XYZ file of C-alpha atoms in Angstrom:
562
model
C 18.537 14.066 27.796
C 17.941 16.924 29.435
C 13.473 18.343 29.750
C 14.358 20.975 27.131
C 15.302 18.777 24.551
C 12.710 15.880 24.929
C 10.385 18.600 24.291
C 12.641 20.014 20.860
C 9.382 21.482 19.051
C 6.524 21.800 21.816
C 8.590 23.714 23.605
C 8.642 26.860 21.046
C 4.822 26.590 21.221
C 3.970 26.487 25.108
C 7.228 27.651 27.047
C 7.640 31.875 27.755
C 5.668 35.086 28.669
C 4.933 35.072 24.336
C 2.856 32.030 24.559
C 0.850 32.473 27.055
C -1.542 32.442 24.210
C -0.859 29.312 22.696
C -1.236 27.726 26.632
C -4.503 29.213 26.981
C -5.750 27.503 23.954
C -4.210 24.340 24.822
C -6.143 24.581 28.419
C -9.523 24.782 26.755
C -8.846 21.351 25.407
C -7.578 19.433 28.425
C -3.621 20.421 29.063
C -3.038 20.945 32.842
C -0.181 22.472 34.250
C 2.070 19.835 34.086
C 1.412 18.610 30.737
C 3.203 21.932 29.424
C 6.396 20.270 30.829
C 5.944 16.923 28.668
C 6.542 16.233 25.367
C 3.631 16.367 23.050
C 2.690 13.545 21.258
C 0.549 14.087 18.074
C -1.745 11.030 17.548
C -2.704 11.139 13.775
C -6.333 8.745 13.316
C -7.161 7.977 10.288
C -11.321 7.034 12.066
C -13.915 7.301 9.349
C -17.205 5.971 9.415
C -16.639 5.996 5.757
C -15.163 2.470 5.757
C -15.418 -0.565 7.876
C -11.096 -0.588 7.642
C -11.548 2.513 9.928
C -14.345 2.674 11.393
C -12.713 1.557 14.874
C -8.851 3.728 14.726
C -10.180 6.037 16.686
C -10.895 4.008 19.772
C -6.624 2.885 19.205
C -6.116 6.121 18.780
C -6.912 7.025 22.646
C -5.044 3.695 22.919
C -2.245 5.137 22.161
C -2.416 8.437 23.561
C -2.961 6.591 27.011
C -0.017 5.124 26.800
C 1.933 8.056 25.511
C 0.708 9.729 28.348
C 1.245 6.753 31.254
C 5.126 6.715 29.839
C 5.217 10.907 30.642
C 4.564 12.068 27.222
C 1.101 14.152 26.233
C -1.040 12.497 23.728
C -2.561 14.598 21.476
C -5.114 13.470 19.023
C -6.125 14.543 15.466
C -7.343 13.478 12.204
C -6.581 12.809 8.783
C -9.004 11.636 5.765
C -9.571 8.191 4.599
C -11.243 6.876 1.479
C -12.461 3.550 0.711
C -11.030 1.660 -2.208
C -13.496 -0.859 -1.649
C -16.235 1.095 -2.006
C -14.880 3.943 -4.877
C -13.871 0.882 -7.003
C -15.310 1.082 -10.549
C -16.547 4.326 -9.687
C -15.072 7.918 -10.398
C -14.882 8.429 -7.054
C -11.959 5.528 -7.193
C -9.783 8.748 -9.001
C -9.031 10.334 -5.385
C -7.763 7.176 -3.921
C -4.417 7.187 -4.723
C -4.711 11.209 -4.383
C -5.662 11.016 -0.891
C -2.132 9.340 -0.242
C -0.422 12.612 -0.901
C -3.464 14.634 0.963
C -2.746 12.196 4.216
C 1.114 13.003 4.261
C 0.112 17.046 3.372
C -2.016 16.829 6.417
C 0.093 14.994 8.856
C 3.219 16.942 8.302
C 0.620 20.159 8.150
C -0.660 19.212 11.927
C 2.701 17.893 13.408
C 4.663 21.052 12.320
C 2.563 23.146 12.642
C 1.214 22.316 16.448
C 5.068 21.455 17.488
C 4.638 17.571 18.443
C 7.846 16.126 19.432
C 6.869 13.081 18.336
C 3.903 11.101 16.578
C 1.972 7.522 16.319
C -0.198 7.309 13.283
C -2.548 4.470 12.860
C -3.824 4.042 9.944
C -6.234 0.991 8.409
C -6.973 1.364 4.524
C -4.343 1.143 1.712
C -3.346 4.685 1.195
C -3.157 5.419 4.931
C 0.251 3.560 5.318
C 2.278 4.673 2.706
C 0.544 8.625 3.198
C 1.804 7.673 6.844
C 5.339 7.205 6.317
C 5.756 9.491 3.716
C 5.137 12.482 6.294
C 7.240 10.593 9.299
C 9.703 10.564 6.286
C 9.260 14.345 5.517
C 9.247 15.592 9.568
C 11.758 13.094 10.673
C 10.623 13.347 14.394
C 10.518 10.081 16.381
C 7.873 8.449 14.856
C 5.697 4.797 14.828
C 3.294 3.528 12.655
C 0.548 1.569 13.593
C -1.795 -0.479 11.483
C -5.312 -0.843 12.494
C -5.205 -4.414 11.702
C -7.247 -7.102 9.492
C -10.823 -7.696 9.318
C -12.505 -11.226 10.416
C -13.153 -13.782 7.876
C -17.194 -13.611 6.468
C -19.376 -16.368 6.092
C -18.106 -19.424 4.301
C -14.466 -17.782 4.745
C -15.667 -14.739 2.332
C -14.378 -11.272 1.913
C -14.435 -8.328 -0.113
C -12.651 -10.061 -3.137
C -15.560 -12.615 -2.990
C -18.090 -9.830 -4.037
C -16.333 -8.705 -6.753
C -15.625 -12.388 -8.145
C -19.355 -13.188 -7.746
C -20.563 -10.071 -10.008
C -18.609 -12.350 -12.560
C -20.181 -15.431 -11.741
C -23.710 -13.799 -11.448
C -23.098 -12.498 -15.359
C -22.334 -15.967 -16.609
C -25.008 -17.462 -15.299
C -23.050 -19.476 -12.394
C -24.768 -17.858 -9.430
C -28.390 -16.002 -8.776
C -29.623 -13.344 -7.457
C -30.310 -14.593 -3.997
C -26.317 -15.590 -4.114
C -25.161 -12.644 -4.966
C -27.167 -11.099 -2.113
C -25.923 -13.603 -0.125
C -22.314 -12.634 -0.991
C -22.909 -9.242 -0.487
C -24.433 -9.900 3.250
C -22.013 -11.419 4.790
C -18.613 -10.886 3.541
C -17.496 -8.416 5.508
C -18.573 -8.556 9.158
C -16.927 -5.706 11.094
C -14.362 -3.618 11.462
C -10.745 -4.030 9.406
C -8.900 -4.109 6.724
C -9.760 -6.384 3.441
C -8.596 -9.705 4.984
C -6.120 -11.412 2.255
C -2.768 -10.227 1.379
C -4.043 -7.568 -0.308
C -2.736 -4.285 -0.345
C -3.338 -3.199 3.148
C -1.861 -6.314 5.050
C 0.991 -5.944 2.197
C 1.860 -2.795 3.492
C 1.268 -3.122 7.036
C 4.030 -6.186 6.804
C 6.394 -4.097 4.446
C 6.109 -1.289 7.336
C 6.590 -3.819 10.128
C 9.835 -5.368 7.939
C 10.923 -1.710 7.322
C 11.434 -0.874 11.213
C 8.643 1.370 11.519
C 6.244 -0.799 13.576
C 6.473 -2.555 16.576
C 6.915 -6.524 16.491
C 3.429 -8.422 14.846
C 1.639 -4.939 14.475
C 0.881 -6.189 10.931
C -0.674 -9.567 12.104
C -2.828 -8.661 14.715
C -6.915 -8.543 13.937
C -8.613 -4.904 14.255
C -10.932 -6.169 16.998
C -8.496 -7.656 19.059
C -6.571 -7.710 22.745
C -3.511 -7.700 20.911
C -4.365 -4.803 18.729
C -5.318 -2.862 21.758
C -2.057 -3.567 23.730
C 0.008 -2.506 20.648
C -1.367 1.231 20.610
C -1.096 1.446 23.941
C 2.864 -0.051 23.613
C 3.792 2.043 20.458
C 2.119 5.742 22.623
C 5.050 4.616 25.027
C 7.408 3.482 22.822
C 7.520 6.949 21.040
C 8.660 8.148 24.460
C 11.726 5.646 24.206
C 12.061 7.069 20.619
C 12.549 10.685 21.943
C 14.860 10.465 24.752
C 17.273 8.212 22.303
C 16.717 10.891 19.839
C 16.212 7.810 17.204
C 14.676 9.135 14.483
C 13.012 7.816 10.777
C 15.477 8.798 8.471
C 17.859 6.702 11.053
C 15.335 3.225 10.384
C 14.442 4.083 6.701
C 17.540 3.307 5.156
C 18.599 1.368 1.701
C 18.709 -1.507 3.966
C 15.546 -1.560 5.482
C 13.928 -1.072 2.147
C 14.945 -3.891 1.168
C 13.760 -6.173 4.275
C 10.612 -4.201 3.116
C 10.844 -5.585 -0.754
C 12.525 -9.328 0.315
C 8.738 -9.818 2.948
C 6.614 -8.442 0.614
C 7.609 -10.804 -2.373
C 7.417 -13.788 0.308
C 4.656 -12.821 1.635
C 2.987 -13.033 -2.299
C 1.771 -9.372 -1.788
C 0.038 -6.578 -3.750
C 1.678 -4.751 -6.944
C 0.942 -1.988 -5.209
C 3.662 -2.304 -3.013
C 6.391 -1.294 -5.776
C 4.748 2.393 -6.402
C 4.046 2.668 -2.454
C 7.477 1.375 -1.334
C 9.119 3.538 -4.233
C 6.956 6.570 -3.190
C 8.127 6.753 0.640
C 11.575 5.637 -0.017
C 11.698 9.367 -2.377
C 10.781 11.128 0.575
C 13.299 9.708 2.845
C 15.902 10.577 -0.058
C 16.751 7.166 -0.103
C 17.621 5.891 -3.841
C 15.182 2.839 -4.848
C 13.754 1.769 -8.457
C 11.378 -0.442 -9.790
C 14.718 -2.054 -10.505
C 15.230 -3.109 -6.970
C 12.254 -5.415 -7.100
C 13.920 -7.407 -9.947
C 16.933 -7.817 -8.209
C 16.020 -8.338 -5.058
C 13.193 -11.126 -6.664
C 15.876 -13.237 -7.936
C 17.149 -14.401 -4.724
C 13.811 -14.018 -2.965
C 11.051 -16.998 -3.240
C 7.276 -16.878 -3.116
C 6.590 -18.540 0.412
C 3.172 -17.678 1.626
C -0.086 -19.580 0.108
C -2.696 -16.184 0.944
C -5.187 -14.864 -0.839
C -5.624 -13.963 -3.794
C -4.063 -16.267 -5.683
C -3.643 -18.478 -3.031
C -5.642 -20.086 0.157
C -6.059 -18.556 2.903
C -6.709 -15.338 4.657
C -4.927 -13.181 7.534
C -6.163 -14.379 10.144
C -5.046 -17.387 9.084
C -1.713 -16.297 8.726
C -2.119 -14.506 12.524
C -3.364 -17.832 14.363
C -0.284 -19.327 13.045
C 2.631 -16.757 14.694
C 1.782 -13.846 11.645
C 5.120 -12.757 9.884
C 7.887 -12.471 12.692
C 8.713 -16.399 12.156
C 8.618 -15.757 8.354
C 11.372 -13.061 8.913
C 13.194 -15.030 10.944
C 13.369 -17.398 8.608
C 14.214 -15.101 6.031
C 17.207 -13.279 8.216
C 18.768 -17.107 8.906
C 18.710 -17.412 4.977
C 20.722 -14.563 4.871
C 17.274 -12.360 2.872
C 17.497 -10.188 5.363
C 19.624 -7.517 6.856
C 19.755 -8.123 10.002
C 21.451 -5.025 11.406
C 18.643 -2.710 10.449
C 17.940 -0.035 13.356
C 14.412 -0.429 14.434
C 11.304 1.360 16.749
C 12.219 -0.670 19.566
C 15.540 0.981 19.621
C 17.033 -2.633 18.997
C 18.304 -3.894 15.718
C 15.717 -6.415 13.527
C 18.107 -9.182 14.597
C 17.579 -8.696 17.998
C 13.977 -8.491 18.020
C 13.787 -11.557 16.067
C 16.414 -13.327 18.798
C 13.671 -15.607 20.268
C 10.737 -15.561 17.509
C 9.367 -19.231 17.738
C 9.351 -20.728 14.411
C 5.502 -22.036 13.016
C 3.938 -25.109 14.349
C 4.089 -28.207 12.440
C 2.508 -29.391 9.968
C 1.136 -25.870 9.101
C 1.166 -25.285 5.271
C -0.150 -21.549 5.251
C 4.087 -20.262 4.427
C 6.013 -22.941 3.080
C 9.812 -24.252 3.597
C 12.147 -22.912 1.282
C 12.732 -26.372 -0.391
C 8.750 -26.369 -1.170
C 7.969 -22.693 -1.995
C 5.198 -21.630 -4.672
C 7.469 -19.929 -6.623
C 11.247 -20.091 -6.771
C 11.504 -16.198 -7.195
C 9.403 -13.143 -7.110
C 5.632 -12.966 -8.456
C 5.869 -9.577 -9.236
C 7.690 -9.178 -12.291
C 8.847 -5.719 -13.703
C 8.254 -5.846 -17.469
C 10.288 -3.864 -20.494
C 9.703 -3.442 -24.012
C 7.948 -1.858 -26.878
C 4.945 -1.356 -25.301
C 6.257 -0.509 -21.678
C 10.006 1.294 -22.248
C 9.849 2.819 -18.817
C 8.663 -0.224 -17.072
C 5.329 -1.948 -16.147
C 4.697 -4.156 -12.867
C 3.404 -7.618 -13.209
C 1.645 -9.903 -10.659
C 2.331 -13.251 -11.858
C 2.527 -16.126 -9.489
C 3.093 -18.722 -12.224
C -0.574 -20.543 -11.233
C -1.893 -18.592 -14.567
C 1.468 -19.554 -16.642
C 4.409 -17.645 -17.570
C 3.761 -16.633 -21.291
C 0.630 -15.040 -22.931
C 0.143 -14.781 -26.294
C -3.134 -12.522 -27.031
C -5.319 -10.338 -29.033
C -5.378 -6.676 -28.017
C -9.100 -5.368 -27.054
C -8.534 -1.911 -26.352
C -11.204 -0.025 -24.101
C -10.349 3.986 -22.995
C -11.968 3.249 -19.081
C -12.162 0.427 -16.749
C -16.332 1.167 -17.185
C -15.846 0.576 -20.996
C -13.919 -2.798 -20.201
C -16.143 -4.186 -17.253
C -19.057 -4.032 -19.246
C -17.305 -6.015 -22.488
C -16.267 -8.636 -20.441
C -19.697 -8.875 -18.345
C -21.556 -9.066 -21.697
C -19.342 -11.673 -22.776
C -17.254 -9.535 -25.596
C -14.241 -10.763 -23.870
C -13.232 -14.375 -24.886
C -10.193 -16.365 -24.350
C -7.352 -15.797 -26.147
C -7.780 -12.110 -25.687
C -5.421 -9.402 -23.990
C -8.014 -6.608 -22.160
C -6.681 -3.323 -22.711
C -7.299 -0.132 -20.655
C -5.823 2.745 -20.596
C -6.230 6.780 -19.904
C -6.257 5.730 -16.467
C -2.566 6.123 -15.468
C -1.531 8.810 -12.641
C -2.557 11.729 -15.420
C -4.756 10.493 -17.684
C -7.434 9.209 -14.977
C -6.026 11.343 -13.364
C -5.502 9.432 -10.497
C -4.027 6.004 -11.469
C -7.660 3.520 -10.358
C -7.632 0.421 -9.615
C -8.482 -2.603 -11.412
C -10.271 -4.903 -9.367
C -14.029 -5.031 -10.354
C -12.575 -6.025 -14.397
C -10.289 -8.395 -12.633
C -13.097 -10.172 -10.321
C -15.238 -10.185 -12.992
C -12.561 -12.295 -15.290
C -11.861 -14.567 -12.804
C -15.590 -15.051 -11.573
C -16.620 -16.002 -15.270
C -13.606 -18.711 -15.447
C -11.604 -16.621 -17.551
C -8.484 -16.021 -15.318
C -6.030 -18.564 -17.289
C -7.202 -17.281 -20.711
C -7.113 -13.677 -20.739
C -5.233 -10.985 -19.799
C -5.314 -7.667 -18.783
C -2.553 -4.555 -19.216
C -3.475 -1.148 -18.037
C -1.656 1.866 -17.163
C -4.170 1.868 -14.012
C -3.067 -0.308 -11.329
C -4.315 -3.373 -8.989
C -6.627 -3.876 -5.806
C -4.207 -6.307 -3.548
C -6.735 -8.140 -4.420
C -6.624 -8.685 -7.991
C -4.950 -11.851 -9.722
C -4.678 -13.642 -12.837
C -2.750 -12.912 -15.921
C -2.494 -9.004 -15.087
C -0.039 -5.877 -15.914
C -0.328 -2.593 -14.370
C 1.889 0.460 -14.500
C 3.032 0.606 -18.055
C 4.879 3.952 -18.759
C 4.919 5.919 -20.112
C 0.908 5.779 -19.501
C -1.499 6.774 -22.705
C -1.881 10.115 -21.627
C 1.619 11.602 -22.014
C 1.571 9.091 -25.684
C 2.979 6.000 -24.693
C 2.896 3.225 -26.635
C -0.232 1.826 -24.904
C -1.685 4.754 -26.641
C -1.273 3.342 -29.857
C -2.801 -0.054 -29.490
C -5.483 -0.967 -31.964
C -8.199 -4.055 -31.923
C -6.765 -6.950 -32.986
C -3.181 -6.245 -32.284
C -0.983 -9.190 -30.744
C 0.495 -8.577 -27.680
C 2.978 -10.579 -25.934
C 3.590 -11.010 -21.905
C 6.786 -12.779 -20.694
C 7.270 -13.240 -17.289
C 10.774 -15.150 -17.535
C 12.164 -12.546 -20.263
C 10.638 -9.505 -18.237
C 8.959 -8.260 -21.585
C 5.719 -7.212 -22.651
C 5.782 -6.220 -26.805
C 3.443 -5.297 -29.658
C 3.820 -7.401 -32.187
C 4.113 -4.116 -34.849
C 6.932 -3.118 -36.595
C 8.864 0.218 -35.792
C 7.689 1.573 -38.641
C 3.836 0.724 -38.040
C 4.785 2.006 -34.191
C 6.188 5.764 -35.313
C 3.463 6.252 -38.224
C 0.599 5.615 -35.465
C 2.339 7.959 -32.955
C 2.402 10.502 -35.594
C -1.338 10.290 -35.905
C -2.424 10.088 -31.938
C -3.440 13.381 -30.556
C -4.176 13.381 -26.937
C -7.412 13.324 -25.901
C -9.067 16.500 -23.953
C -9.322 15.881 -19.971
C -12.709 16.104 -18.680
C -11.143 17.119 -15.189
C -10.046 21.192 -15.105
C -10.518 22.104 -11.308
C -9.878 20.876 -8.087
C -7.773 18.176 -6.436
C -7.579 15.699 -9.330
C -6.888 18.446 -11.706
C -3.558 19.757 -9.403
C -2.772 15.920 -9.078
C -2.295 15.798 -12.687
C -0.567 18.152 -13.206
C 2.200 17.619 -10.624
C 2.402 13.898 -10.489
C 5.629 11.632 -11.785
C 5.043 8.723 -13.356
C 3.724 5.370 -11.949
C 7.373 3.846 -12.590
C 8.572 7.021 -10.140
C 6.135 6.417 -7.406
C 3.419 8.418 -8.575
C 4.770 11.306 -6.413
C 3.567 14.644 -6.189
C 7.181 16.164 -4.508
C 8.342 19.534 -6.414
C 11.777 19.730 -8.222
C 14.143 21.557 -5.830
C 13.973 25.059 -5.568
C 16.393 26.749 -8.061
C 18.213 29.259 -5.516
């Protein structure tokens, strides 16, 4: 390729008389001479001091622009927003989580258009980072790499975040004191990274890695690390590669690669929130993918790993052992994966998997495909009368396959987490919250402080919980997120009442109040919906533009009407 076209879109902003401007700025913040005749390389850090998954990007971020720069591109740092699930959950503040997904993508296709990079490495640490990531890549389809900032260190006693939450339940029923607690609290998390099961943020960093959009083991790497280090300095000159074999992401984000995405994810045993992320980024790279796709794909796709949270161990764990590039070779000699898939590394998936080493022996972290922990997929997408657009499921068969409950119906995750703290929540019952969906929260919160607290109080096997909220990655037991249509538009989880019997099936993919039709259309005829406490600001423009949680949760406009 010829100088001109390695530099595509820099080259409008810095080359001619007419710029001279635009060069004069660029100057006052460290361009020489000769880095007008490279191709710019936008470095998007998601660094906040905000949350310990982040806290540390921006030392990778100069990583990365080093070795953009050493392979004759020009690194160019800049910043997007982060906000901490971990510490919004159960909190109002938890509302602009899943918002800031659609602010990171805003603001990385904002900065990379609008300053002319030719290409761009975004790093990004906390759930909503990746999918915000890819969803701009996606949108400016300019050769592009993701890189995640990698997994926190174990705590004391082999502790993380999920432990606090589970011992605020154990502290309420009397299982653990104060000093406990404290202890908990003290030492779970010990530094810098990402929550260190396979919770949402490890889920995605391996569905990105499986997707083509990161460079081999970027998922399984821990955020203080050598090896985390060397891969933003290897993806800054990979992006280089990227440009001057004009391979771009709408040529790696295809229906295929989605699916290697879905196929490691269910393996891997990871977060529900996979299905609205993975749905959400495959919309803007106008590739056609449904909930659907997860059922399908599930059938023929086992349960392998044994991580947290329903399982044993944690990440690192998981890294010490070879991380996920043996589990996807596995997986591509099985025939789960498609093996053809154009990657980062400008090689196909099969050929960077060529000489993966298999796991040790005797290592029982992902099991053989004659021993898995489930046959098929743990997340199961659920129909019926109470969810006719779809809800999500994370059932890894540990709590049972059925559940037969009473409704208790609560109208916020506050309302709920302090009935089952007090001890209003008994077995047999089915936890119901809703007005928490994309619209009616607005902004779709997580569960996971409701969740901990059922399984810290020994409830986990004998209650359940349905919401049109969502999961932490983190979450587990007998749980159902995403019903749609959510309350807030009237859907049936609107019309619950106390005492109500509802009925989960994981094998029949159904999830039904017991009422009749009848019963069903006289109580919809009565609901009114509720007035929204939000009327300004970002929530109040996310609710108003955002699809339902079966559609991604995606804030895209219809096309414009020429």
């Amino acid at each position: 390729m010829e100088e001109k076209e390695l530099r595509r879109y820099s080259r409008v902003v810095v080359d001619g008389d007419e710029q001279a401007s635009s060069r004069a700025m660029l100057r006052a913040v460290g361009f020489s001479d000769e880095d007008f005749k490279r191709p710019q390389i936008g470095i998007a850090s998601t660094w906040a001091m905000t949350t310990p998954c982040n806290m540390h990007i921006n030392d990778l971020a100069a990583e990365a622009a080093d070795g953009a720069n050493k392979a004759g591109g020009k690194g160019v740092i800049f910043n997007t927003i982060t906000i901490s699930d971990g510490i919004s959950m159960g909190t109002p503040g938890m509302r602009y989580s899943l918002v800031s997904r659609e602010i990171i993508a805003d603001s990385i296709e904002a900065v990379t258009a609008g300053e002319g990079f030719d290409g761009l490495v975004a790093i990004g640490g906390c759930d909503k980072n990746m999918p915000g990531c890819i969803m701009a890549m996606a949108r400016l389809n300019r050769p592009s790499i993701f890189v995640y900032g990698g997994t926190i260190r174990p705590g004391a006693k082999r502790r993380d975040i999920v432990s606090v939450f589970e011992a605020v339940g154990a502290k309420s029923s009397g299982k653990i004191d104060d000093e406990e607690l404290l202890d908990v609290e003290r030492t779970a998390i010990p530094g810098p990274g990402a929550c260190g099961g396979m919770y949402t943020a490890n889920t995605m960093a391996s569905a990105i890695e499986a997707l083509g959009m990161s460079l081999a083991n970027s998922s399984a790497q821990e955020a203080i690390s050598e090896q985390k280090v060397d891969d933003c300095r290897q993806a800054g000159e990979a992006v280089l590669n990227l440009i001057r074999e004009d391979i771009k992401p709408l040529d790696i984000m295809t229906r295929e690669a989605f699916e290697n995405a879905i196929a490691v994810v269910i393996a891997l045993g990871g977060s529900t929130n996979a299905v609205l992320h993975l749905v959400a980024m495959a919309r803007e790279a106008d590739v056609p993918l449904t909930i659907d796709d997860f059922t399908t794909i599930g059938a023929r796709t086992p349960l392998l790993a044994d991580l947290k949270p329903s399982g044993k161990y944690l990440m690192s764990e998981l890294i010490e052992i070879g991380g996920i590039q043996p589990l996807m070779k596995r997986m591509l000699d099985r025939g789960l994966l498609h093996g053809d898939c154009l990657t980062v590394t400008g090689k196909t998936l099969a050929e960077n998997l060529a000489d993966v080493e298999d796991y040790p022996a005797g290592q029982d972290v992902i099991r053989d495909f004659d021993n898995p922990i489930k046959p098929d997929s743990h997340l199961a997408i659920l129909y019926g009368n109470l969810a006719p657009e779809g809800a999500v499921a994370k059932i890894t068969g540990k709590e049972g396959l059925r559940f037969e409950g009473t409704a208790s119906v609560y109208h916020s995750e506050e309302e709920a987490l302090q009935a089952i703290l007090d001890g209003d929540i008994q077995a047999g019952h089915v936890v119901v919250i809703r007005f928490e969906g994309p619209k009616g929260g607005p902004g779709m919160r997580e569960m996971l402080s409701p969740t901990g607290a059922i399984m810290g109080k020994g409830l986990g096997a004998d209650v359940a919980l349905i919401t049109d909220g969502r999961f932490s990655g983190g979450s587990h037991g007998f749980v159902v997120g995403h019903v749609t249509p959510e309350a807030a538009v009237g859907g049936p989880i609107a019309l619950i009442e106390d005492g109500d019997t509802i009925v989960i099936d994981a094998e029949a993919k159904q999830i039904s109040l017991s009422i009749s039709d009848e019963e069903m259309a006289t109580r919809r005829q009565a609901w009114k919906r509720p007035a929204s406490p939000v009327k300004t600001g970002a929530l109040a423009k996310y609710r108003n533009e955002v699809s339902s949680a079966s559609e991604g949760a995606v804030t895209i406009p219809p096309p414009w009407d020429d």
